[in-house]
XYZ file of C-alpha atoms in Angstrom:
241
model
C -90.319 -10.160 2.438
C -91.107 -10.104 6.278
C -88.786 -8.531 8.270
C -87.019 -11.795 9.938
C -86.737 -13.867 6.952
C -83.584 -12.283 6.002
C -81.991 -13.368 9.344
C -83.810 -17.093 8.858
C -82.430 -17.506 5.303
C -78.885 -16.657 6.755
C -79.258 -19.225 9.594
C -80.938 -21.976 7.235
C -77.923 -21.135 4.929
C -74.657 -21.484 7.265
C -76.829 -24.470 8.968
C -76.890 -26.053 5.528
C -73.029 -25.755 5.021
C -72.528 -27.065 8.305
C -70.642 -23.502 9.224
C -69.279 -23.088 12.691
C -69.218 -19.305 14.151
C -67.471 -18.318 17.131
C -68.486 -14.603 18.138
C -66.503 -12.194 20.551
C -66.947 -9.287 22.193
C -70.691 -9.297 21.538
C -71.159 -6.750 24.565
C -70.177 -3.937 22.421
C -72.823 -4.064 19.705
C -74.850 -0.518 20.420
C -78.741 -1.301 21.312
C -81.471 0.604 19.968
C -79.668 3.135 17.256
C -79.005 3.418 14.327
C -76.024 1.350 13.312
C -74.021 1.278 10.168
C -72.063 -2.069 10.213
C -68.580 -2.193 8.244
C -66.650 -5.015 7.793
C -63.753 -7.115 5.320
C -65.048 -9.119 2.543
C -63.715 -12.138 0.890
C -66.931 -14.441 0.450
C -70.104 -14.523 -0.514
C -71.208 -15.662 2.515
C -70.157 -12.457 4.433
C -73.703 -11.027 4.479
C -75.034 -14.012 5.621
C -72.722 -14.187 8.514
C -72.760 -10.834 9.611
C -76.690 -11.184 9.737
C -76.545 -14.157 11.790
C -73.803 -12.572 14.398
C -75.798 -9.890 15.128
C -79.059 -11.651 15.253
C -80.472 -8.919 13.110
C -81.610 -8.763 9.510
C -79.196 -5.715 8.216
C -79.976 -4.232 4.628
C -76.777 -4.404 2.528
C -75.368 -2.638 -0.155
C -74.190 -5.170 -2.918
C -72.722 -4.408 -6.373
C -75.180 -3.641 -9.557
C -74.940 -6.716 -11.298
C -76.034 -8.560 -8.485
C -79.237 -6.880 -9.214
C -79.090 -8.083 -12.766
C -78.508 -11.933 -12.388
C -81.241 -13.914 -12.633
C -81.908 -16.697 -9.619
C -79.288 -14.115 -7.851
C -81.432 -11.091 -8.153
C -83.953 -12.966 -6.385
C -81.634 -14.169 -3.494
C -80.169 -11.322 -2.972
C -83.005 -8.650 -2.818
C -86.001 -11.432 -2.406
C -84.430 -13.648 0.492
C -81.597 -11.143 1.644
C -83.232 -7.435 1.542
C -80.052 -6.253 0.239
C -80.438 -2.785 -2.634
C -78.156 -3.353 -5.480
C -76.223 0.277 -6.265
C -77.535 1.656 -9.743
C -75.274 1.927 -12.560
C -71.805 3.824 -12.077
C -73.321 7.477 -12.708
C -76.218 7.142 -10.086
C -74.175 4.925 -7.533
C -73.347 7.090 -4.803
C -76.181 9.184 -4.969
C -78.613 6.073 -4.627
C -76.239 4.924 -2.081
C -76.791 7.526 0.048
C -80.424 8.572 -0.333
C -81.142 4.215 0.115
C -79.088 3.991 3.056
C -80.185 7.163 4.676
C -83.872 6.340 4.537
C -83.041 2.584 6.203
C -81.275 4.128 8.834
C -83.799 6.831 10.051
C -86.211 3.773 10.142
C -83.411 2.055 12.418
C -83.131 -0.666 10.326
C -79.143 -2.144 10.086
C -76.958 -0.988 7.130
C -74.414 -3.030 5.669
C -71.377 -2.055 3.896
C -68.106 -3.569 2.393
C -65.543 -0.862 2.180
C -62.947 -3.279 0.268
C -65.615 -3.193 -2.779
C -65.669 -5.734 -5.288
C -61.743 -6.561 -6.122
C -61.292 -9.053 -3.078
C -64.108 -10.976 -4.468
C -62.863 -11.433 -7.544
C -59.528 -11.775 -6.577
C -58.921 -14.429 -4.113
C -56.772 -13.334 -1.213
C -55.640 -14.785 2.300
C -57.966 -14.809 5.193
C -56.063 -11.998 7.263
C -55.417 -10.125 4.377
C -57.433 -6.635 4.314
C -57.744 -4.158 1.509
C -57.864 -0.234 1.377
C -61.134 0.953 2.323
C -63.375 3.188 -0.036
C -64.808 6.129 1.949
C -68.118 6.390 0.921
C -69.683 4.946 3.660
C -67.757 7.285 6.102
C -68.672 10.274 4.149
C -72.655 8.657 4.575
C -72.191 8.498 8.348
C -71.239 12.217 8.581
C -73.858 13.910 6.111
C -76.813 11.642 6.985
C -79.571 13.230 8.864
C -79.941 10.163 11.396
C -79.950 10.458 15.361
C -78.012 8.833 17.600
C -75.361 6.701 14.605
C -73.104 4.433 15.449
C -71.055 2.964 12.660
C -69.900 -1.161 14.190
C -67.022 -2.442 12.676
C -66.545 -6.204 12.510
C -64.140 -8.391 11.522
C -64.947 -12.077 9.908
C -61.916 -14.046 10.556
C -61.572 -17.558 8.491
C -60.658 -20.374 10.639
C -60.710 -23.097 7.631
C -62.366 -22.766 4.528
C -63.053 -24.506 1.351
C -61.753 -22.647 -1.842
C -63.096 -22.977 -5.285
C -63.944 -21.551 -8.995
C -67.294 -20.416 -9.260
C -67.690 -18.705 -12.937
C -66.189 -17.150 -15.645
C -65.759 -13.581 -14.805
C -66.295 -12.230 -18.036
C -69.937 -13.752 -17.892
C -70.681 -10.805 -15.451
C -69.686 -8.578 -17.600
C -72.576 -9.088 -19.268
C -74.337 -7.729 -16.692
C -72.817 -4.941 -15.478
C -70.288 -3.901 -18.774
C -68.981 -0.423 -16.577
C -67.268 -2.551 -13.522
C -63.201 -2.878 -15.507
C -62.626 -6.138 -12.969
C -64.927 -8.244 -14.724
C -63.139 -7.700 -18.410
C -60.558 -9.957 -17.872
C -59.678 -14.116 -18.046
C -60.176 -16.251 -15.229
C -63.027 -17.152 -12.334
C -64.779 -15.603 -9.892
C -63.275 -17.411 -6.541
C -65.656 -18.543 -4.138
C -64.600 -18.841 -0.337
C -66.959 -21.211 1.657
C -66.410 -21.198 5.174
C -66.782 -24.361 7.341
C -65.245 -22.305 10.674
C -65.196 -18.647 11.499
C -64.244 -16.308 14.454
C -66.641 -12.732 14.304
C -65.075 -10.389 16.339
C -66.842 -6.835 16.827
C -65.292 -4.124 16.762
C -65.844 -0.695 19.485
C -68.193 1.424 17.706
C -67.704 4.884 16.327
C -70.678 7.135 16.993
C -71.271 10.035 14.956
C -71.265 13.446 16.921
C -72.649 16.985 16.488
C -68.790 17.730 16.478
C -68.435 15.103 13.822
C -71.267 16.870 11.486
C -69.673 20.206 11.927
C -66.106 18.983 11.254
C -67.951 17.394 7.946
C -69.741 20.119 6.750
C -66.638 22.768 7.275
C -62.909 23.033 6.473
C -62.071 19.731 8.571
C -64.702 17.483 6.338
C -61.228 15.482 5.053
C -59.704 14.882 7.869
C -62.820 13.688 9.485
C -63.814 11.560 6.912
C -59.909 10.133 6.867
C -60.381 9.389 11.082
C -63.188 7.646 10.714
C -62.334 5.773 7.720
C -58.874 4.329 9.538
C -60.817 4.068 12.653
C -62.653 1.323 10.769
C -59.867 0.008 8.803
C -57.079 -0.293 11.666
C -60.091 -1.723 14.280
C -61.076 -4.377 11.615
C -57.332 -4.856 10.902
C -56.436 -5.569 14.203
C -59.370 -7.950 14.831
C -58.269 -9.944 11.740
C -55.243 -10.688 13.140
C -56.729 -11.545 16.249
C -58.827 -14.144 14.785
C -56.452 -15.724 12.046
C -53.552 -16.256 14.525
């Protein structure tokens, strides 16, 4: 996998489904750092937009079973140089080791705090999920220079909504995740016209680090966590209305 064809794939892609992206406030995407980009999730063409907004390949974190699928495996680590997490007793270790080693290389680290659940479960487009804080709790203990974690917020404009699969198929795959052990389909949410609105960074601080790593380490994770959340909230409701 070259380094570009990650950001080619996601062009040919959105090209192919004749998506239209409207992007704002491009001036505050950080230059030359390391940036951990965070953003709402409701399709699986989030990774592809997200790359092609930022005119960067960025190396995602995706859930395990995508790593299990055939055809998908290949996608998704082959064309998309995202890392599937390991299975639910290794996850957040990987996590953090993978991510940390992308982002001293300053390569661009994707992340969907909302998880899995608003993939399986269809919801409206300026509808936006409690946030897991792993990836804040990443930005503070990584050993990574000047980090700047970019929210984002993909706003759907008009969309075409569908069933993809039987969600107990991926259970096969990945038996641990409880969402995939019930009835129904895995949605799917193609866009055909999207606003990407980005989001004023958060850079990680010495001050941040020592916060972390002393008695304030929850309340600092819980800052930087809503910092995310309420920017990417507010965004959302920009672009839907």
């Amino acid at each position: 996998m070259s380094l570009n064809s990650p950001l080619d794939f996601s062009r040919q892609f959105l090209a192919a489904f004749s998506t239209q992206m409207f992007r704002y406030y491009e001036d505050r995407i950080p230059q030359d750092t390391s940036l951990l980009v965070v953003s709402n999730h409701r399709s699986f063409m989030d990774a592809l937009v997200l790359m092609a907004a930022l005119s960067n390949p960025i190396r995602f974190a995706c859930h395990h079973y995508m790593g299990q699928v055939p055809i998908m495996r290949e996608i998704v680590t082959g064309q998309l140089g995202c890392f599937p997490l390991e299975e639910t007793q290794n996850r957040q270790q990987n996590f953090f080791m993978q991510s940390q080693r992308l982002l001293q290389s300053k390569q661009l680290v994707g992340v969907f705090p909302e998880g899995t659940e608003p993939m399986v479960k269809f919801t409206q487009p300026n509808q936006l999920g409690e946030f897991q804080r792993g990836f804040a709790h990443l930005a503070l203990k990584a050993d990574v220079q000047d980090l700047a974690i970019l929210p984002i917020a993909i706003a759907s404009l008009e969309e075409i909504n569908t069933n993809g699969f039987p969600l107990r198929v991926l259970s096969l795959f990945d038996p641990s995740e409880p969402l995939f052990n019930q009835s129904g389909w895995h949605p799917l949410v193609i866009y055909r016209r999207i606003a990407v609105l980005i989001g004023r960074p958060y850079w990680i601080t010495p001050q941040h680090q020592k916060k972390y790593h002393g008695k304030q380490a929850k309340t600092v994770v819980a800052e930087l966590t809503e910092h995310c959340h309420s920017e990417i909230a507010n965004l959302l409701h920009q672009g839907c209305y």
